[in-house]
Coordinates of C-alpha atoms and ligand atoms in Angstrom, one line a residue:
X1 CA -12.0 -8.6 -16.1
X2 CA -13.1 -9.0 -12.7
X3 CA -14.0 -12.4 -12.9
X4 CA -10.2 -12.9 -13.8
X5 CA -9.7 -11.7 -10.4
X6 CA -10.4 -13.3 -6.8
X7 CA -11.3 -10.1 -5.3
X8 CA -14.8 -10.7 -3.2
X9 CA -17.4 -10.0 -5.4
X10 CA -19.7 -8.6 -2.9
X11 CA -17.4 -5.6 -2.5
X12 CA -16.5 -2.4 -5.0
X13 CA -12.9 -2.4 -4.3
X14 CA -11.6 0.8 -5.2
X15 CA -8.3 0.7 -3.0
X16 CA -5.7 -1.6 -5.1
X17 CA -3.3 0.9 -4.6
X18 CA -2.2 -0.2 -0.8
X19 CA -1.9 -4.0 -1.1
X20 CA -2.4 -4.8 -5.2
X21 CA -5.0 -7.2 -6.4
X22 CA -3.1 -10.1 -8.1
X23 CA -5.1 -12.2 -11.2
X24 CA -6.7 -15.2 -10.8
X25 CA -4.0 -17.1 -13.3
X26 CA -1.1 -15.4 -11.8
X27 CA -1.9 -16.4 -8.4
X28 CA -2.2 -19.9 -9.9
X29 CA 1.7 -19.6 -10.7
X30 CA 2.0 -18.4 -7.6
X31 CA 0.4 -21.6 -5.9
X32 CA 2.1 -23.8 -8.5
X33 CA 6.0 -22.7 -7.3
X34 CA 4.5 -23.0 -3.6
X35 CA 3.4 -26.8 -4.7
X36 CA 6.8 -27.1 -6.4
X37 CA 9.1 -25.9 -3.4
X38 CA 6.7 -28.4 -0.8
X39 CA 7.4 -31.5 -2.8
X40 CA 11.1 -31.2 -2.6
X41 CA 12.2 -28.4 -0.4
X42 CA 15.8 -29.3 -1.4
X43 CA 16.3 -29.6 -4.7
X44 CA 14.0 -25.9 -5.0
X45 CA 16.0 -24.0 -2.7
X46 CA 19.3 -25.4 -2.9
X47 CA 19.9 -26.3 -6.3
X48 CA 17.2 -24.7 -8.3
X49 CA 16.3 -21.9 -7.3
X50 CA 19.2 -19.6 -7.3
X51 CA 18.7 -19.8 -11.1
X52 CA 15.3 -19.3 -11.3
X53 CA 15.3 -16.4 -9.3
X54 CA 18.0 -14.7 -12.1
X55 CA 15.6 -15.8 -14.5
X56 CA 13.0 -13.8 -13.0
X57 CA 15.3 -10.8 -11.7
X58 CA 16.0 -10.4 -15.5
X59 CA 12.6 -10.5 -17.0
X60 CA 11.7 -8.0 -14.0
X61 CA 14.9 -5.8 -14.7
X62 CA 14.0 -6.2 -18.9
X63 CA 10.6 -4.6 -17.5
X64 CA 11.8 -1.7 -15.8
X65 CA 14.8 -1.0 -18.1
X66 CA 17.6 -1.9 -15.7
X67 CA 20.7 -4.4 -16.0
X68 CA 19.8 -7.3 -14.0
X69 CA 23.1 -7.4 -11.7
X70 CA 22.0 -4.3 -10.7
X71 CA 18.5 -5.0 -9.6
X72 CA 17.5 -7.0 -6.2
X73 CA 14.3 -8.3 -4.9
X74 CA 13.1 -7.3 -1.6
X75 CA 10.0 -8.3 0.2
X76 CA 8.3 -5.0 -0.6
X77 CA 9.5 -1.3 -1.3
X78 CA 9.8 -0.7 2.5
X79 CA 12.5 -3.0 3.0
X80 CA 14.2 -1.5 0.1
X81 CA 14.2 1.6 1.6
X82 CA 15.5 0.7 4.6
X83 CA 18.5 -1.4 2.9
X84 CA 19.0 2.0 1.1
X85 CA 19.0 4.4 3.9
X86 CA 21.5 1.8 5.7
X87 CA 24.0 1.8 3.1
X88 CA 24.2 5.4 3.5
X89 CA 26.0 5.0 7.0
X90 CA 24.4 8.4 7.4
X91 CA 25.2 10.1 10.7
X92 CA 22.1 11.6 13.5
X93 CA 23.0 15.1 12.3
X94 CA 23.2 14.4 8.3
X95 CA 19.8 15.7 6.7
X96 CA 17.8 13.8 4.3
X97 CA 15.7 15.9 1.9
X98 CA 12.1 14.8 1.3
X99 CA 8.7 16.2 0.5
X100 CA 5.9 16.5 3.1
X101 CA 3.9 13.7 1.0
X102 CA 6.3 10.5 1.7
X103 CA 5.1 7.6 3.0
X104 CA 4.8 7.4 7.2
X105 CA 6.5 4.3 7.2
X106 CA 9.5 5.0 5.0
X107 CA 9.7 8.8 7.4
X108 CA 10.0 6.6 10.2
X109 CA 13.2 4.6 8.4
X110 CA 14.5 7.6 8.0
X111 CA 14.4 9.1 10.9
X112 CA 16.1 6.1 13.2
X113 CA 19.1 7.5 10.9
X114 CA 19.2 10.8 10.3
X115 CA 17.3 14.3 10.5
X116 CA 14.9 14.0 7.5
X117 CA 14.1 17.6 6.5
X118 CA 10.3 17.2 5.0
X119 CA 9.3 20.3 2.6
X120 CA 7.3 20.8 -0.2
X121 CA 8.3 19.2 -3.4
X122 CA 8.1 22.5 -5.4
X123 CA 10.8 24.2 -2.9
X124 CA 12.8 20.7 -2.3
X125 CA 16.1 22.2 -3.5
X126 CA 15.6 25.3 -1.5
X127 CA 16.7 23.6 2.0
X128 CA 19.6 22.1 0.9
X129 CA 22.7 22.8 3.4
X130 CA 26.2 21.6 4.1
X131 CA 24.6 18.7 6.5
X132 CA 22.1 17.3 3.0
X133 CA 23.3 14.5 1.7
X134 CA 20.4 12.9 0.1
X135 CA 17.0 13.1 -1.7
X136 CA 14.4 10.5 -1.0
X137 CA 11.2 11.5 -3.0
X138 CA 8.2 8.8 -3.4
X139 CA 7.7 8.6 -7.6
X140 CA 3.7 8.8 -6.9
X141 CA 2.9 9.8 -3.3
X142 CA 0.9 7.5 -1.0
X143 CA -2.3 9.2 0.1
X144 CA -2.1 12.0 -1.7
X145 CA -1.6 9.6 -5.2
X146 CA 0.7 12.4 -7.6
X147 CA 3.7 12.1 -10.1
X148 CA 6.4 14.0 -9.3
X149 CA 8.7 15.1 -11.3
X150 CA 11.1 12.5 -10.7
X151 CA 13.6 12.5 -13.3
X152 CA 14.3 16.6 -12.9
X153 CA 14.6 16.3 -8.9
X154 CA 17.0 13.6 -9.4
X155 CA 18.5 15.4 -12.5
X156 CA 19.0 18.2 -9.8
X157 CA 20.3 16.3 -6.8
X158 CA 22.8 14.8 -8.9
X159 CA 24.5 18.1 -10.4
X160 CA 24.5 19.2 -6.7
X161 CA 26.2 15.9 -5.6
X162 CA 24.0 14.3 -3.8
X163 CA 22.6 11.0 -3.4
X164 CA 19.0 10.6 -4.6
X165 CA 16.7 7.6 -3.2
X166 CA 13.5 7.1 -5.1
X167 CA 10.5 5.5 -3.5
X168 CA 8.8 3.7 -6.6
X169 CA 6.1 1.5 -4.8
X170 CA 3.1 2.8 -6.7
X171 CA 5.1 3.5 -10.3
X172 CA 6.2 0.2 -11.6
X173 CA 3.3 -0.7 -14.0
X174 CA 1.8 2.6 -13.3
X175 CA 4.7 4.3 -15.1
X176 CA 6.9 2.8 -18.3
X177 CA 9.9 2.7 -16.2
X178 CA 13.5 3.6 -17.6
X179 CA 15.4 3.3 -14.2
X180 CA 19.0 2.9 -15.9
X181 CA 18.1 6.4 -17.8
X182 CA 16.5 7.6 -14.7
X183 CA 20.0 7.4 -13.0
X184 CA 18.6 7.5 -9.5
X185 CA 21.2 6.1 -6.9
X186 CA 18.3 3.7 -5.3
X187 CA 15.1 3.0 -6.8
X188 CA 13.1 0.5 -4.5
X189 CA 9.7 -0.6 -6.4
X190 CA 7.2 -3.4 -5.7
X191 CA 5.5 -5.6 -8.3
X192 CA 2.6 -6.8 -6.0
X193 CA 0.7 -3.3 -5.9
X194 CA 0.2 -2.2 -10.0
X195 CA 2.3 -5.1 -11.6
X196 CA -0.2 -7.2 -9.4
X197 CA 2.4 -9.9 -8.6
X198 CA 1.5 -12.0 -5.5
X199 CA 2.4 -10.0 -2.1
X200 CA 6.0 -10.0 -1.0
X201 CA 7.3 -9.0 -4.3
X202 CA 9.7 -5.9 -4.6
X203 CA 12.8 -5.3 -5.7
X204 CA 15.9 -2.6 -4.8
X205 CA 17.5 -0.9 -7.9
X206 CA 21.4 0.5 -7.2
X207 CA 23.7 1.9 -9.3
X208 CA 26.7 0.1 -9.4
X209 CA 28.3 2.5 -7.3
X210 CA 27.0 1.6 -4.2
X211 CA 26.3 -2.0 -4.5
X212 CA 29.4 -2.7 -2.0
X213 CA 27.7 -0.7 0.1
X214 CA 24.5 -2.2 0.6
X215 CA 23.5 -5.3 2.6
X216 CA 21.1 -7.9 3.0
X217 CA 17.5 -7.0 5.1
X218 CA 19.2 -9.5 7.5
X219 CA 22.7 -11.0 7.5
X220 CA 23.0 -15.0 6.5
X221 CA 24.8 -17.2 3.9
X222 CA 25.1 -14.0 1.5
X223 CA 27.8 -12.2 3.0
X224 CA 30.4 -15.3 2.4
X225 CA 33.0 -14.7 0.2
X226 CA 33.1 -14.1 -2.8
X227 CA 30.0 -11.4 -1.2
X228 CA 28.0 -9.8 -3.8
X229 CA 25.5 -7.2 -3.5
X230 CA 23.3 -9.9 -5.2
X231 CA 24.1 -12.8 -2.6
X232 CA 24.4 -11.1 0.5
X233 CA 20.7 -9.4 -0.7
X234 CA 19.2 -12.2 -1.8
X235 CA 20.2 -15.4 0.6
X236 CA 17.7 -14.3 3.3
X237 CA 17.3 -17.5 5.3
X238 CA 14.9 -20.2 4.5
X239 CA 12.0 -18.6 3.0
X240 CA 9.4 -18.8 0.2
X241 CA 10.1 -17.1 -2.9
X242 CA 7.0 -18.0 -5.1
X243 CA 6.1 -14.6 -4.7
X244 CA 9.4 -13.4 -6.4
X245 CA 9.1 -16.4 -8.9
X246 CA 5.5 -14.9 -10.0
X247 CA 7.0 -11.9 -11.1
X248 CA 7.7 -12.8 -15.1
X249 CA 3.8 -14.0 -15.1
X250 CA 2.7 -10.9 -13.3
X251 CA 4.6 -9.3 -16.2
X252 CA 2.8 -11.2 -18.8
X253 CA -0.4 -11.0 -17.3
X254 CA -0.5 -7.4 -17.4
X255 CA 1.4 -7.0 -21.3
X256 CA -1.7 -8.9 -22.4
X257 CA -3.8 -7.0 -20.5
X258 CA -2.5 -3.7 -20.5
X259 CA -5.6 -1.0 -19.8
X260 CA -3.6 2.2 -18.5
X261 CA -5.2 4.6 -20.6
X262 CA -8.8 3.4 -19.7
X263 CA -7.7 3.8 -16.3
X264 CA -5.9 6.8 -16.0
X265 CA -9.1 8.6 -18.0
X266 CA -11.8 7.0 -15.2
X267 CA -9.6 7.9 -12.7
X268 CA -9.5 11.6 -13.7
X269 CA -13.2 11.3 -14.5
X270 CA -14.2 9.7 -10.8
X271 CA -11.9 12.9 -9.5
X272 CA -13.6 15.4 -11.3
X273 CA -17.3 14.3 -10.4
X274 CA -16.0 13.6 -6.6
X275 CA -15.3 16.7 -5.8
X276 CA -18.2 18.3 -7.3
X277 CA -20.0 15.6 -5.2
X278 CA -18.0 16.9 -2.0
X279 CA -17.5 20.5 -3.1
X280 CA -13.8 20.5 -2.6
X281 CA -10.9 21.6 -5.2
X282 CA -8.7 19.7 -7.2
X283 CA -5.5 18.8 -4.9
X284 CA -3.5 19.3 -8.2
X285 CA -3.9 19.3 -11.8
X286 CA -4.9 15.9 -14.0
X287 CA -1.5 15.5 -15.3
X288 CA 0.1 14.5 -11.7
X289 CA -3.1 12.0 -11.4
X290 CA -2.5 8.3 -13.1
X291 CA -4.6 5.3 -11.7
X292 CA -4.8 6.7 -8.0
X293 CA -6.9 9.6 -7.2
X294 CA -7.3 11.6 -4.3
X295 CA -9.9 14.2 -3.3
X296 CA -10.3 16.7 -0.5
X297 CA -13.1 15.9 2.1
X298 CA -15.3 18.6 3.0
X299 CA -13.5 17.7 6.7
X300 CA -11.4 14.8 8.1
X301 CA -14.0 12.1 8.4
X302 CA -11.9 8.9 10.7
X303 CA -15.6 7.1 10.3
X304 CA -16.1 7.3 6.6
X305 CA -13.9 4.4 5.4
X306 CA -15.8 2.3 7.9
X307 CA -19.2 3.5 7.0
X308 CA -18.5 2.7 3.5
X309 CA -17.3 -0.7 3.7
X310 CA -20.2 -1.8 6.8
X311 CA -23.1 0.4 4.9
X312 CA -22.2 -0.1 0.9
X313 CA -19.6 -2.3 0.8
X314 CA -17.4 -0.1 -1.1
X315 CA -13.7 -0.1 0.2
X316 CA -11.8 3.1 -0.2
X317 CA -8.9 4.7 1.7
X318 CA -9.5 7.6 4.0
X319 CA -6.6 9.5 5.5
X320 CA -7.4 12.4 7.6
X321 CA -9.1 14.5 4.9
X322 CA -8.2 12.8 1.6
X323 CA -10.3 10.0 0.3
X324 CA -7.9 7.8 -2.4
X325 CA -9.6 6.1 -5.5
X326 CA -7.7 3.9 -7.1
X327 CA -9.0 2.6 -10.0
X328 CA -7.1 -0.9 -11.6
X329 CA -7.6 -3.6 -14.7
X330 CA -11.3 -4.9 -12.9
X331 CA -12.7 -1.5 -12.0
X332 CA -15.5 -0.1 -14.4
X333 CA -17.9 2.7 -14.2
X334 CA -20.0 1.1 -11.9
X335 CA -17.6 1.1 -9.7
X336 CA -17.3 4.7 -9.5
X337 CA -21.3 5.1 -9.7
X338 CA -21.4 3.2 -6.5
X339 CA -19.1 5.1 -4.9
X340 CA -20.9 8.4 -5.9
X341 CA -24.4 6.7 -5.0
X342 CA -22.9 5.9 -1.1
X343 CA -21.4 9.7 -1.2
X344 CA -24.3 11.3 -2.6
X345 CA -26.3 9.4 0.4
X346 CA -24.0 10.1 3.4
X347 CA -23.2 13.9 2.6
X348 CA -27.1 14.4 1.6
Ligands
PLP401 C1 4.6 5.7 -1.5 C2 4.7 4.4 -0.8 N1 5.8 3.9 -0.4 C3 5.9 2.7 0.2 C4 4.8 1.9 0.5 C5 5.0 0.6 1.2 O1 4.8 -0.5 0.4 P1 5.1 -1.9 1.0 O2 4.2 -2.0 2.2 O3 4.8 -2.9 0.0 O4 6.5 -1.8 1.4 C6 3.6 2.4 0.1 C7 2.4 1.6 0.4 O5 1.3 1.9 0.1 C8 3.5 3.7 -0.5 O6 2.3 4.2 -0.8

């Protein structure tokens, strides 16, 4: 598998989780609509592409079990995030709901809107007050790399009417998705991290509800009558949108290839014998831990990343004291060995 990848081969990459790895014959499609749009810019964007990209927004909504009208695609699952917290004209002194796990970026959209109330996810529901109007909860959190219960929080939100925002940017591919059964109000995802689509891909689910209600990243072409939450989202100024494009061979790349299971059960493996390695406990038990794992440092180390990537060549994510394994399609056992080997040496 990794030769079907154009990842350095020099270096154990065990951090697909923050940008995606996409496969060598997927990138090809990538590079092949690229070639496509540069020999007649015109015809691509004006002409073709509009179909093309509902061609690929309905294998992509298919995928995660959404109507296509429904589903968007954003340049990642920040941007959706922002269009989602804008469409909730929220005022300074609304609150926003969210677990002290969320992603830094996506706290900072928040908070240039509203005051986001950050608590633990297993006593989210017990700070609700007359100012909450919404939940935004990550589907599986960023450094810390666990499932939440998403459907019950939103479940929950929902019989106490309020709006529910679901950051998905490590689920879809992770997860089977069901978004239309999942009910959430916004679901932003991005297929360039586990779908491994080419970067830029992401997309913005919305129940129908609120589509009036949401607008473009940026304001062009889109918002001219007849608007739709699909054209004002979607005409974005002159841009490329191979990466978007990609997306149905992302998908069939990774139905041919499917390897979850071996994943999930290294992953949990490379957890357990980590922290035995470090000493440190469990952060949570293995059924919140999928292809990402994260483990307690004996202490915040801000040198070990770079230690590990100048010394061993091994490239992991370290974030105050949590190191993040993530372990995708091209990772093996020896992967995880070398990691361990590079441990085992710097903590001897
Ligand atoms: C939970 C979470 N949300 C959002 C993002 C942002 O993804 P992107 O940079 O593609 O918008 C990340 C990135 O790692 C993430 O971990």
């Amino acid at each position: 598998m990794k030769d079907r990848f154009l990842l350095d081969p020099e270096v154990t990459f065990l951090n697909h989780g923050s940008f995606g790895a996409t496969p060598r014959e997927v990138f090809e499609r990538y590079q092949a609509w690229q070639l496509e749009l540069e020999r007649e810019p015109v015809d691509m964007i004006a002409r073709r592409l509009p179909g093309l990209l509902a061609d690929a927004r309905a294998e992509l909504a298919a995928f995660v079990g959404a109507r296509p009208d429904d589903l968007t695609f954003v340049e990642n699952a920040t941007t959706g995030v922002n269009m989602a917290a804008r469409a909730l004209a929220l005022r300074p002194d609304d609150e926003v709901l969210t677990t002290n796990l969320e992603y830094g970026a996506c706290v900072f959209t928040w908070q240039q809107h509203c005051r986001l109330v950050q608590v633990p996810w297993q006593e989210l529901f017990d700070h609700v007050t007359e100012r909450t109007k919404a939940v935004f909860v990550s589907h599986i959190t960023s450094a810390t790399a666990l499932v939440l219960p998403v459907e019950a929080i939103v479940r929950e939100a929902r019989s106490r009417g309020l709006t529910t925002v679901v950051d998905g940017a490590h689920a879809v591919a992770q997860l089977d998705l069901d978004l239309d059964a999942l009910g959430a109000d916004f679901y932003s995802g991005n297929c360039h991290k586990w779908l491994m689509a080419p970067k830029g891909a992401g997309f913005l689910h919305v129940r129908p509800e609120w589509q009036e209600r949401v607008g473009g990243a940026i304001v062009s072409w889109g918002y001219e009558e007849p608007a739709t939450f699909i054209s004002r989202t979607s005409l974005q100024g002159t841009r490329d949108s191979a990466a978007y494009l990609t997306v149905p061979a992302a998908i069939e790349f990774f139905r041919a290839h499917d390897d979850r299971e071996r994943c999930i059960a290294l992953a949990r493996e490379a957890r357990r014998e980590l922290c035995a390695l470090l000493g440190t406990e469990p952060i949570a038990p293995d059924e919140m831990v999928l292809q990402m794992a994260s483990v307690r440092l004996p202490e915040p180390d801000a040198t070990l990343n770079r230690r590990l990537f100048d010394d061993y060549r091994v490239e992991i994510p370290v974030q105050g004291d949590l190191m993040r394994i993530s372990i995708a399609a091209y990772n093996d056992r020896a992967d995880v060995d070398r990691l361990l080997f590079a441990l085992g040496e710097l903590y001897a």
